[in-house]
mmCIF file of C-alpha atoms and ligand atoms in Angstrom:
data_model
loop_
_atom_site.group_PDB
_atom_site.id
_atom_site.type_symbol
_atom_site.label_atom_id
_atom_site.label_comp_id
_atom_site.label_asym_id
_atom_site.label_seq_id
_atom_site.Cartn_x
_atom_site.Cartn_y
_atom_site.Cartn_z
ATOM 1 C CA MET A 6 -72.327 57.722 1.285
ATOM 2 C CA ILE A 7 -70.337 58.457 -1.931
ATOM 3 C CA LYS A 8 -69.653 55.297 -2.438
ATOM 4 C CA HIS A 9 -66.185 54.678 -5.863
ATOM 5 C CA SER A 10 -67.482 51.817 -8.186
ATOM 6 C CA PRO A 11 -63.936 50.997 -9.703
ATOM 7 C CA VAL A 12 -63.118 51.208 -13.933
ATOM 8 C CA MET A 13 -63.955 47.866 -14.405
ATOM 9 C CA ARG A 14 -61.883 47.376 -17.869
ATOM 10 C CA ILE A 15 -62.387 43.451 -20.381
ATOM 11 C CA CYS A 16 -59.430 41.244 -20.659
ATOM 12 C CA ILE A 17 -58.730 41.005 -24.330
ATOM 13 C CA SER A 18 -57.724 37.642 -23.537
ATOM 14 C CA CYS A 19 -60.191 35.619 -21.384
ATOM 15 C CA ARG A 20 -63.165 38.591 -21.805
ATOM 16 C CA LYS A 21 -63.260 37.861 -17.979
ATOM 17 C CA THR A 22 -64.374 41.866 -17.167
ATOM 18 C CA TYR A 23 -61.819 43.406 -13.575
ATOM 19 C CA ASP A 24 -60.565 46.382 -11.577
ATOM 20 C CA ARG A 25 -58.644 48.642 -14.179
ATOM 21 C CA ASN A 26 -56.278 48.362 -11.849
ATOM 22 C CA ASN A 27 -55.883 44.783 -11.683
ATOM 23 C CA LEU A 28 -54.706 44.964 -15.766
ATOM 24 C CA LEU A 29 -51.774 45.125 -17.561
ATOM 25 C CA LYS A 30 -52.660 48.378 -19.953
ATOM 26 C CA ILE A 31 -51.390 48.852 -23.374
ATOM 27 C CA THR A 32 -51.913 51.139 -25.271
ATOM 28 C CA LYS A 33 -51.388 52.195 -29.355
ATOM 29 C CA ASP A 34 -50.304 56.314 -28.398
ATOM 30 C CA HIS A 35 -50.734 58.288 -31.281
ATOM 31 C CA LYS A 36 -47.176 59.963 -30.891
ATOM 32 C CA GLN A 37 -44.938 56.959 -29.608
ATOM 33 C CA GLY A 38 -46.288 54.425 -30.371
ATOM 34 C CA ILE A 39 -46.817 50.977 -27.800
ATOM 35 C CA MET A 40 -47.161 51.986 -24.288
ATOM 36 C CA PHE A 41 -47.370 50.585 -20.849
ATOM 37 C CA GLN A 42 -50.262 51.645 -18.319
ATOM 38 C CA LYS A 43 -49.813 54.659 -19.651
ATOM 39 C CA GLY A 44 -49.702 56.440 -23.051
ATOM 40 C CA MET A 45 -53.112 58.179 -25.200
ATOM 41 C CA GLY A 46 -54.724 56.265 -27.726
ATOM 42 C CA ARG A 47 -56.736 52.541 -28.298
ATOM 43 C CA SER A 48 -55.979 50.652 -25.354
ATOM 44 C CA ALA A 49 -56.000 46.769 -24.615
ATOM 45 C CA TYR A 50 -56.161 45.609 -21.094
ATOM 46 C CA ILE A 51 -54.596 41.806 -20.199
ATOM 47 C CA CYS A 52 -55.247 40.374 -16.466
ATOM 48 C CA LYS A 53 -52.967 38.773 -14.168
ATOM 49 C CA SER A 54 -53.664 34.846 -15.297
ATOM 50 C CA LYS A 55 -50.964 33.225 -16.509
ATOM 51 C CA GLU A 56 -53.242 31.424 -19.193
ATOM 52 C CA CYS A 57 -53.871 35.053 -20.954
ATOM 53 C CA TYR A 58 -49.880 36.834 -20.749
ATOM 54 C CA SER A 59 -48.614 34.393 -21.606
ATOM 55 C CA ASP A 60 -50.967 32.226 -24.571
ATOM 56 C CA SER A 61 -49.488 31.881 -27.134
ATOM 57 C CA LYS A 62 -52.272 33.614 -29.464
ATOM 58 C CA ILE A 63 -51.862 37.099 -27.012
ATOM 59 C CA LYS A 64 -49.974 38.828 -30.039
ATOM 60 C CA LYS A 65 -51.811 38.367 -32.434
ATOM 61 C CA LYS A 66 -54.985 39.087 -29.946
ATOM 62 C CA LEU A 67 -53.326 42.239 -29.457
ATOM 63 C CA GLN A 68 -52.697 43.215 -32.675
ATOM 64 C CA LYS A 69 -56.163 43.150 -33.620
ATOM 65 C CA ALA A 70 -57.438 44.878 -30.221
ATOM 66 C CA LEU A 71 -55.127 47.660 -31.494
ATOM 67 C CA LYS A 72 -55.442 47.745 -35.005
ATOM 68 C CA THR A 73 -52.157 47.743 -35.435
ATOM 69 C CA PHE A 74 -48.666 45.418 -36.101
ATOM 70 C CA LEU A 75 -46.802 44.876 -33.408
ATOM 71 C CA GLU A 76 -43.020 44.025 -34.185
ATOM 72 C CA PRO A 77 -41.392 40.984 -33.484
ATOM 73 C CA GLU A 78 -39.325 42.962 -30.520
ATOM 74 C CA PHE A 79 -43.353 43.339 -28.781
ATOM 75 C CA ILE A 80 -42.845 39.516 -27.260
ATOM 76 C CA ASP A 81 -39.537 40.625 -25.240
ATOM 77 C CA ILE A 82 -40.893 44.009 -23.565
ATOM 78 C CA PHE A 83 -43.650 42.973 -22.653
ATOM 79 C CA GLU A 84 -42.850 39.668 -20.869
ATOM 80 C CA LYS A 85 -40.341 41.934 -19.181
ATOM 81 C CA GLU A 86 -43.624 44.112 -18.299
ATOM 82 C CA ILE A 87 -45.189 41.489 -17.546
ATOM 83 C CA ALA A 88 -42.857 39.937 -14.902
ATOM 84 C CA SER A 89 -42.095 43.590 -13.184
ATOM 85 C CA TYR A 90 -46.225 43.927 -13.424
ATOM 86 C CA ASN A 91 -45.743 41.243 -11.334
ATOM 87 C CA ASP A 92 -44.593 42.034 -8.747
ATOM 88 C CA TYR A 93 -46.090 45.029 -7.769
ATOM 89 C CA PRO A 94 -47.065 44.335 -3.815
ATOM 90 C CA ASN A 95 -50.659 43.911 -4.243
ATOM 91 C CA LYS A 96 -52.903 46.708 -2.579
ATOM 92 C CA GLY A 97 -55.796 44.882 -1.545
ATOM 93 C CA ILE A 98 -57.484 47.982 -2.008
HETATM 94 ZN ZN1 ZN B 29 -57.852 36.925 -18.947
#
């Protein structure tokens, strides 16, 4: 029997390990800058826990993880992404 093991990643906020599919991926793309759920480059992951994505230090943590400066507008985009991301149906795989 072949068993597919899920790809595990660590949430940069709570440091817990989750299935990659249950995390929001933020990538500093080489060409296009900050991207959500796509892009090639240094990435950071945040879990669906409200305590993590609404953490007042989340921007700082992301800047550290991605080794980049995030524009003030980033937080607005980030919050929109989080909102739509939480609307995704739970596939339960
Ligand atoms: Zn977390």
